[in-house]
Amino acid sequence: MKRTYYLLITFLTLGFSLQAQDLVPITKEEVLAKVSEKNTSIKISQEEFNQAKADYNQTNAVFLPNITASHTGIATTNPLMAFGSKLNQEILTQNDFNPALLNNPSQIQNFSTKIEIQQPLINLDGIYQRKAAKSKMEAMSLKTDRTQEYLAFEVEKAYMQLQLAYKGVAVLEKALDAANANKALADNSFKQGYLQRADVLNVEVRVTEVQNQLQSARSNVQNASNYLSFLMNDESYVIYTPTDSLTVEVVSMTDPKVSENRSDIKAMELASNAYEAMDKADKMAFLPRLNAFGSYELYDDQIFQADANGYLFGAQLSWDIFQGSKRFGKAQKSKAEFEKSKLEYKQYVSQSNLELNKAKRAFLDAENKLKLNLLALEQSEESLRIRTNRFKEGLEKTSDLLLAETQYAQKQLEYYQTIFEYNYAQAYLQFLTKG
């Protein structure tokens, strides 16, 4: 008796845990909107795209000039530096050609301001590196799109899990009411001498079992709510209630196929294109480069003065003929990476088709299972109704009634679980075939 009283107190304490917290109604559309705005995975994916975009912007150096400015001050008695400094400052006189002064000059100060420009003209490996960076940037953009599509699918699943959890609570609450009603009947029959003590204990055990199952179902509600909070990046972790119930959703789909334009598959293709461009870039590194250069220089013996000036411009054709086979190894590596990316793309498409065929079979299995479970639910409900009426009239054994109760609750839970599986399989098919 003490054990039963303890279990009852524990159940009441845990049973009111949901009521003790905030219950927040929420629609699936609200969840999708918050996930799109706040989800951390989406933000991470967007920053990855920003990184790829920054890498692409760096390749503008293939076309744009490199401009630097500097101001340098020196003091020297080095004969060559002293003579050159005077020459740059345009203060050289006839007396400076005196051999004694040339060989042993006095200390001279020189301040120079220099503006340099380097302009690439022909840089073929840099052009292909730019193409590779662009393909990578576009691939990251598509990856962000696919992340958003995946999270929309994940919201569908999580919201259905919340609906399923509440269905479980509703089923088990009704089962507990029925078990308590049968317990009252059993207690009354025992007092009148129609039942043995063992039958009453069986009924009490059934009540305790349902209480434990109900508590687990309420924990599932909390778990599903917490997962929705995680997806929405909401740390309040309140208990959500779905505004609509779990029902069978039917979406028309004719011969679903994996599209090559699906964002993740397209991203894999662009990644392969990036490796191809890098392979070509490493081959183009064997060719010469042509760059233009120029500078404008200001000189004086006083800081930040400019009494003398001059300029220089020209072009340079440079060719790295041999770098100790370093470029050969790099070209071989980029070629292998390109071939690997083509194989990975082919494997990914094949795996996606495999997953689609598996999802199709899962959907058909769920559809058949849904029909069978609905029939089984109707049969178990009718069986429970008959046995309950016979038990009230004293024509049915307690064990048979308990078995019918258990089967009916189990069939209800199985039916709702199958609705979840059916809707999930359908949503997964849509996710796999999104173009």
C-alpha positions as a printed NumPy array, in Angstrom:
array([[  0.   ,   0.   ,   0.   ],
       [  2.863,   2.354,   0.825],
       [  4.476,   1.578,  -2.509],
       [  1.256,   2.461,  -4.373],
       [  0.955,   5.711,  -2.426],
       [  4.559,   6.611,  -3.211],
       [  4.063,   5.957,  -6.914],
       [  0.912,   8.069,  -6.924],
       [  2.731,  11.009,  -5.3  ],
       [  5.637,  10.663,  -7.746],
       [  3.28 ,  10.604, -10.722],
       [  1.389,  13.663,  -9.534],
       [  4.667,  15.529,  -9.008],
       [  5.934,  14.665, -12.461],
       [  2.554,  14.95 , -14.119],
       [  2.264,  18.627, -13.291],
       [  5.774,  19.407, -14.584],
       [  4.417,  20.504, -17.96 ],
       [  1.853,  22.765, -16.355],
       [  4.56 ,  24.311, -14.184],
       [  6.352,  25.57 , -17.295],
       [  5.282,  28.031, -19.936],
       [  3.248,  26.426, -22.717],
       [  3.778,  28.379, -25.929],
       [  1.579,  27.664, -28.975],
       [  3.583,  27.728, -32.196],
       [  2.902,  27.066, -35.875],
       [  5.215,  25.333, -38.301],
       [  5.456,  28.544, -40.342],
       [  6.674,  30.428, -37.251],
       [  9.337,  27.798, -36.633],
       [ 10.498,  27.974, -40.267],
       [ 10.725,  31.771, -40.119],
       [ 12.761,  31.764, -36.885],
       [ 15.064,  29.005, -38.107],
       [ 15.716,  30.894, -41.344],
       [ 16.551,  34.02 , -39.351],
       [ 18.448,  32.694, -36.336],
       [ 19.717,  29.164, -36.938],
       [ 23.437,  28.845, -36.236],
       [ 24.14 ,  26.348, -39.026],
       [ 22.744,  28.779, -41.592],
       [ 24.869,  31.585, -40.185],
       [ 27.968,  29.38 , -40.301],
       [ 27.215,  28.476, -43.918],
       [ 26.794,  32.152, -44.787],
       [ 30.172,  32.978, -43.227],
       [ 31.756,  30.163, -45.235],
       [ 30.337,  31.795, -48.358],
       [ 31.749,  35.15 , -47.219],
       [ 35.171,  33.517, -46.858],
       [ 34.972,  32.108, -50.381],
       [ 33.825,  35.485, -51.681],
       [ 36.786,  37.164, -49.979],
       [ 39.144,  34.642, -51.615],
       [ 37.604,  35.478, -54.984],
       [ 37.974,  39.209, -54.359],
       [ 41.674,  38.678, -53.687],
       [ 42.083,  37.419, -57.249],
       [ 41.265,  40.922, -58.506],
       [ 45.018,  41.412, -58.159],
       [ 45.346,  39.591, -61.501],
       [ 43.94 ,  42.709, -63.217],
       [ 44.368,  45.574, -60.768],
       [ 47.659,  47.396, -60.042],
       [ 49.681,  47.072, -56.884],
       [ 50.483,  50.583, -55.533],
       [ 52.862,  51.285, -52.645],
       [ 54.189,  54.486, -51.1  ],
       [ 57.226,  54.9  , -48.839],
       [ 59.306,  57.645, -47.23 ],
       [ 62.905,  56.827, -46.325],
       [ 65.541,  58.857, -44.483],
       [ 69.272,  58.022, -44.377],
       [ 72.539,  59.595, -43.243],
       [ 75.709,  58.239, -44.824],
       [ 79.442,  58.776, -45.473],
       [ 79.574,  55.881, -47.935],
       [ 81.219,  57.368, -51.035],
       [ 78.855,  55.79 , -53.549],
       [ 75.701,  56.466, -51.481],
       [ 76.767,  60.039, -50.728],
       [ 77.475,  60.838, -54.391],
       [ 74.227,  59.175, -55.523],
       [ 72.185,  60.993, -52.907],
       [ 73.537,  64.382, -54.024],
       [ 72.844,  63.399, -57.603],
       [ 69.219,  62.471, -56.788],
       [ 68.788,  65.715, -54.859],
       [ 70.13 ,  67.633, -57.887],
       [ 72.67 ,  69.505, -55.752],
       [ 75.832,  68.08 , -57.334],
       [ 78.518,  70.714, -58.111],
       [ 81.869,  70.702, -59.897],
       [ 83.642,  70.638, -56.551],
       [ 81.993,  67.271, -55.729],
       [ 84.144,  65.66 , -58.441],
       [ 87.262,  66.387, -56.375],
       [ 88.841,  62.908, -55.833],
       [ 89.482,  63.7  , -52.162],
       [ 85.782,  64.494, -51.565],
       [ 84.668,  61.548, -53.679],
       [ 86.797,  59.126, -51.676],
       [ 86.16 ,  60.638, -48.252],
       [ 82.854,  62.551, -48.327],
       [ 81.281,  64.337, -45.41 ],
       [ 78.102,  62.94 , -43.927],
       [ 75.08 ,  63.652, -46.092],
       [ 71.388,  63.239, -45.363],
       [ 68.889,  62.031, -47.904],
       [ 65.083,  61.805, -47.619],
       [ 63.158,  60.12 , -50.409],
       [ 59.475,  59.682, -51.064],
       [ 58.649,  56.904, -53.507],
       [ 55.375,  55.85 , -55.159],
       [ 55.548,  52.496, -57.   ],
       [ 53.029,  50.882, -59.329],
       [ 53.113,  47.303, -60.58 ],
       [ 50.527,  46.338, -63.209],
       [ 50.057,  42.699, -64.318],
       [ 49.647,  42.406, -68.082],
       [ 49.778,  38.694, -68.873],
       [ 49.405,  36.267, -65.955],
       [ 47.662,  33.122, -67.262],
       [ 48.003,  31.027, -64.109],
       [ 46.463,  33.858, -62.083],
       [ 43.48 ,  34.015, -64.466],
       [ 42.732,  30.316, -63.94 ],
       [ 43.197,  30.699, -60.206],
       [ 40.533,  33.405, -60.372],
       [ 38.198,  31.02 , -62.216],
       [ 38.77 ,  28.403, -59.521],
       [ 37.997,  30.903, -56.766],
       [ 34.79 ,  31.928, -58.544],
       [ 33.637,  28.313, -58.865],
       [ 34.359,  27.768, -55.184],
       [ 32.383,  30.881, -54.251],
       [ 29.388,  29.749, -56.309],
       [ 29.623,  26.283, -54.771],
       [ 29.539,  27.77 , -51.273],
       [ 26.468,  29.801, -52.222],
       [ 24.704,  26.605, -53.301],
       [ 25.851,  24.892, -50.122],
       [ 24.142,  27.661, -48.137],
       [ 20.966,  27.063, -50.142],
       [ 21.126,  23.333, -49.435],
       [ 21.688,  23.982, -45.74 ],
       [ 18.515,  26.062, -45.673],
       [ 16.612,  23.32 , -47.522],
       [ 17.881,  20.695, -45.086],
       [ 16.882,  22.75 , -42.079],
       [ 13.414,  23.289, -43.56 ],
       [ 13.148,  19.497, -43.819],
       [ 14.49 ,  19.144, -40.275],
       [ 11.806,  21.572, -39.051],
       [  9.166,  19.403, -40.731],
       [ 10.474,  16.366, -38.874],
       [ 10.899,  18.115, -35.523],
       [  7.439,  19.656, -35.67 ],
       [  5.914,  16.272, -36.48 ],
       [  7.834,  14.771, -33.548],
       [  6.248,  17.38 , -31.295],
       [  2.802,  16.544, -32.693],
       [  3.486,  12.837, -32.204],
       [  4.612,  13.403, -28.609],
       [  1.352,  15.198, -27.792],
       [ -0.628,  12.386, -29.449],
       [  1.177,   9.936, -27.185],
       [  0.29 ,  12.004, -24.123],
       [ -3.378,  12.181, -25.18 ],
       [ -3.588,   8.419, -25.809],
       [ -1.975,   7.535, -22.485],
       [ -4.083,  10.034, -20.537],
       [ -7.199,   8.32 , -21.884],
       [ -5.653,   4.93 , -21.138],
       [ -4.961,   6.089, -17.568],
       [ -8.566,   7.267, -17.137],
       [ -9.785,   3.883, -18.376],
       [ -7.354,   2.039, -16.109],
       [ -8.469,   4.07 , -13.086],
       [-12.127,   3.424, -13.949],
       [-11.46 ,  -0.299, -14.199],
       [ -9.581,  -0.151, -10.919],
       [-12.636,   1.393,  -9.277],
       [-14.79 ,  -1.389, -10.721],
       [-12.296,  -3.994,  -9.577],
       [-12.18 ,  -2.556,  -6.044],
       [-15.963,  -2.572,  -5.87 ],
       [-16.17 ,  -6.148,  -7.185],
       [-13.522,  -7.228,  -4.675],
       [-15.517,  -5.756,  -1.793],
       [-18.572,  -7.651,  -2.993],
       [-16.59 , -10.858,  -3.254],
       [-16.717, -11.192,  -7.056],
       [-12.95 , -10.797,  -7.564],
       [ -9.864, -12.122,  -5.873],
       [ -7.099,  -9.932,  -4.48 ],
       [ -4.759, -11.076,  -7.274],
       [ -7.126,  -9.628,  -9.894],
       [ -7.174,  -6.274,  -8.118],
       [ -3.357,  -6.262,  -7.973],
       [ -3.2  ,  -6.899, -11.731],
       [ -5.387,  -3.854, -12.289],
       [ -3.161,  -1.756, -10.007],
       [ -0.076,  -2.91 , -11.89 ],
       [ -1.733,  -1.817, -15.138],
       [ -2.428,   1.641, -13.648],
       [  1.214,   1.977, -12.62 ],
       [  2.436,   0.909, -16.058],
       [  0.278,   3.516, -17.786],
       [  1.47 ,   6.168, -15.332],
       [  5.107,   5.389, -16.208],
       [  4.346,   5.432, -19.936],
       [  2.546,   8.742, -19.578],
       [  5.504,  10.299, -17.826],
       [  7.813,   9.111, -20.618],
       [  5.425,  10.634, -23.166],
       [  5.522,  13.963, -21.355],
       [  9.306,  13.798, -21.356],
       [  9.123,  13.289, -25.126],
       [  7.127,  16.535, -25.368],
       [  9.906,  18.35 , -23.51 ],
       [ 12.597,  16.747, -25.685],
       [ 10.801,  17.694, -28.911],
       [ 10.265,  21.25 , -27.637],
       [ 13.919,  21.588, -26.687],
       [ 15.011,  20.437, -30.135],
       [ 12.789,  23.058, -31.765],
       [ 14.355,  25.662, -29.463],
       [ 17.801,  24.474, -30.564],
       [ 16.877,  24.774, -34.247],
       [ 15.551,  28.303, -33.651],
       [ 18.642,  29.204, -31.584],
       [ 16.346,  30.054, -28.679],
       [ 17.825,  29.365, -25.25 ],
       [ 14.574,  29.915, -23.325],
       [ 13.65 ,  26.227, -23.808],
       [  9.939,  26.619, -23.164],
       [  7.398,  23.874, -23.832],
       [  5.778,  24.324, -27.241],
       [  2.323,  23.189, -28.247],
       [  1.572,  22.651, -31.96 ],
       [ -1.382,  24.619, -33.263],
       [ -2.468,  21.737, -35.501],
       [ -2.709,  18.011, -34.896],
       [ -0.761,  15.161, -36.498],
       [ -2.688,  14.071, -39.589],
       [ -1.91 ,  12.254, -42.806],
       [ -0.523,  14.67 , -45.399],
       [ -0.802,  13.672, -49.045],
       [  1.391,  15.425, -51.63 ],
       [  1.144,  14.529, -55.299],
       [  4.478,  13.281, -56.681],
       [  4.843,  11.636, -60.082],
       [  7.981,   9.583, -60.679],
       [ 10.337,  11.504, -58.334],
       [ 13.929,  11.75 , -59.597],
       [ 17.186,  13.224, -58.393],
       [ 17.83 ,  16.434, -60.306],
       [ 21.34 ,  17.383, -61.363],
       [ 20.318,  20.956, -60.575],
       [ 19.809,  20.109, -56.905],
       [ 21.868,  22.629, -54.992],
       [ 24.244,  20.168, -53.301],
       [ 24.851,  18.209, -56.524],
       [ 25.421,  21.443, -58.434],
       [ 27.838,  22.513, -55.703],
       [ 29.8  ,  19.279, -56.144],
       [ 29.985,  19.955, -59.883],
       [ 31.277,  23.489, -59.289],
       [ 33.847,  22.164, -56.819],
       [ 35.09 ,  19.819, -59.543],
       [ 35.251,  22.782, -61.924],
       [ 37.375,  24.632, -59.36 ],
       [ 39.851,  21.723, -59.216],
       [ 39.948,  21.67 , -63.024],
       [ 40.772,  25.384, -63.096],
       [ 43.525,  24.908, -60.503],
       [ 44.94 ,  22.074, -62.613],
       [ 45.108,  24.415, -65.62 ],
       [ 46.573,  27.191, -63.465],
       [ 49.451,  24.952, -62.368],
       [ 50.113,  24.059, -66.008],
       [ 50.078,  27.743, -67.003],
       [ 52.689,  28.434, -64.32 ],
       [ 55.267,  27.037, -66.771],
       [ 54.624,  29.992, -69.118],
       [ 56.291,  33.428, -68.767],
       [ 54.598,  36.43 , -67.159],
       [ 54.516,  40.004, -68.428],
       [ 54.201,  42.874, -65.932],
       [ 54.512,  46.643, -66.236],
       [ 56.067,  48.751, -63.49 ],
       [ 56.678,  52.395, -62.727],
       [ 57.746,  54.701, -59.914],
       [ 57.794,  58.413, -59.08 ],
       [ 60.462,  59.56 , -56.615],
       [ 60.986,  62.765, -54.614],
       [ 64.345,  63.622, -52.954],
       [ 65.661,  66.264, -50.531],
       [ 68.082,  66.678, -47.662],
       [ 65.194,  67.814, -45.425],
       [ 62.386,  65.567, -44.204],
       [ 59.126,  65.736, -46.164],
       [ 60.633,  68.112, -48.738],
       [ 60.685,  67.553, -52.477],
       [ 63.146,  69.819, -54.274],
       [ 64.137,  67.07 , -56.728],
       [ 62.091,  64.394, -58.46 ],
       [ 62.228,  61.736, -61.117],
       [ 60.275,  58.843, -62.558],
       [ 60.87 ,  55.391, -63.948],
       [ 58.652,  53.019, -65.948],
       [ 59.097,  49.865, -67.941],
       [ 57.953,  46.294, -68.516],
       [ 59.345,  42.958, -67.429],
       [ 58.98 ,  39.57 , -69.056],
       [ 59.905,  36.918, -66.48 ],
       [ 60.07 ,  33.17 , -66.868],
       [ 60.778,  30.709, -64.097],
       [ 62.44 ,  28.036, -66.207],
       [ 63.175,  25.463, -63.492],
       [ 62.336,  25.35 , -59.785],
       [ 63.88 ,  22.039, -58.828],
       [ 60.848,  20.006, -60.087],
       [ 58.618,  21.76 , -57.556],
       [ 56.155,  22.879, -60.238],
       [ 56.054,  19.399, -61.778],
       [ 55.013,  17.887, -58.444],
       [ 52.433,  20.627, -57.885],
       [ 50.94 ,  20.046, -61.338],
       [ 50.739,  16.299, -60.69 ],
       [ 48.978,  16.929, -57.392],
       [ 46.407,  19.303, -58.914],
       [ 45.745,  16.79 , -61.693],
       [ 45.114,  14.042, -59.135],
       [ 42.819,  16.336, -57.127],
       [ 40.812,  17.111, -60.276],
       [ 40.426,  13.426, -61.15 ],
       [ 39.444,  12.675, -57.55 ],
       [ 36.784,  15.416, -57.608],
       [ 35.238,  13.921, -60.766],
       [ 35.016,  10.517, -59.102],
       [ 33.545,  12.055, -55.939],
       [ 30.903,  13.857, -57.997],
       [ 29.951,  10.66 , -59.792],
       [ 29.839,   8.756, -56.505],
       [ 27.705,  11.449, -54.855],
       [ 25.123,  11.377, -57.657],
       [ 25.036,   7.585, -57.527],
       [ 24.636,   7.64 , -53.747],
       [ 21.818,  10.205, -54.059],
       [ 19.979,   7.922, -56.492],
       [ 20.51 ,   5.   , -54.124],
       [ 19.082,   7.059, -51.26 ],
       [ 16.106,   8.052, -53.414],
       [ 15.275,   4.427, -54.273],
       [ 15.522,   3.546, -50.598],
       [ 13.24 ,   6.465, -49.707],
       [ 10.688,   5.384, -52.309],
       [ 10.507,   1.911, -50.781],
       [ 10.245,   3.374, -47.29 ],
       [  7.344,   5.55 , -48.433],
       [  5.485,   2.579, -49.946],
       [  6.117,   0.543, -46.792],
       [  4.775,   3.367, -44.637],
       [  1.72 ,   3.707, -46.878],
       [  0.883,  -0.005, -46.562],
       [  1.642,  -0.014, -42.854],
       [ -0.697,   2.962, -42.378],
       [ -3.624,   1.068, -43.909],
       [ -2.972,  -2.058, -41.834],
       [ -2.53 ,  -0.148, -38.569],
       [ -5.766,   1.763, -39.136],
       [ -7.616,  -1.537, -39.536],
       [ -5.905,  -3.01 , -36.473],
       [ -6.815,   0.116, -34.457],
       [-10.474,  -0.191, -35.392],
       [-10.464,  -3.9  , -34.482],
       [ -8.776,  -3.337, -31.109],
       [-11.188,  -0.501, -30.28 ],
       [-14.21 ,  -2.718, -30.94 ],
       [-12.651,  -5.57 , -28.952],
       [-12.068,  -3.26 , -25.967],
       [-15.649,  -1.978, -26.122],
       [-17.046,  -5.504, -26.037],
       [-14.783,  -6.715, -23.248],
       [-15.427,  -3.599, -21.135],
       [-19.18 ,  -4.122, -21.33 ],
       [-18.819,  -7.817, -20.48 ],
       [-16.493,  -6.99 , -17.565],
       [-19.059,  -4.586, -16.107],
       [-21.593,  -7.418, -16.232],
       [-19.161,  -9.841, -14.614],
       [-18.848, -11.942, -17.77 ],
       [-15.201, -11.176, -18.595],
       [-11.986, -12.027, -16.795],
       [ -9.823,  -9.191, -15.515],
       [ -6.765, -10.415, -17.436],
       [ -8.66 , -10.355, -20.72 ],
       [ -9.862,  -6.797, -20.104],
       [ -6.343,  -5.636, -19.225],
       [ -4.992,  -7.26 , -22.379],
       [ -7.638,  -5.506, -24.494],
       [ -6.804,  -2.147, -22.871],
       [ -3.117,  -2.651, -23.471],
       [ -3.632,  -3.642, -27.093],
       [ -5.9  ,  -0.677, -27.809],
       [ -3.443,   1.84 , -26.358],
       [ -0.592,   0.14 , -28.202],
       [ -2.476,   0.205, -31.517],
       [ -3.269,   3.883, -31.082],
       [  0.391,   4.704, -30.474],
       [  1.441,   2.534, -33.413],
       [ -1.083,   4.233, -35.673],
       [  0.16 ,   7.729, -34.838],
       [  3.751,   6.553, -35.158],
       [  2.924,   5.263, -38.639],
       [  1.375,   8.621, -39.603],
       [  4.665,  10.215, -38.562],
       [  6.649,   7.684, -40.602],
       [  4.408,   8.222, -43.644],
       [  4.644,  12.02 , -43.501],
       [  8.377,  11.856, -42.814],
       [  9.011,   9.52 , -45.766],
       [  7.004,  11.829, -47.999],
       [  8.894,  14.931, -46.8  ],
       [ 12.218,  13.138, -47.282],
       [ 11.291,  12.27 , -50.864],
       [ 10.537,  15.929, -51.515],
       [ 13.869,  16.905, -49.979],
       [ 15.788,  14.429, -52.149],
       [ 14.045,  15.481, -55.377],
       [ 14.154,  19.224, -54.852],
       [ 15.593,  20.814, -57.963]])
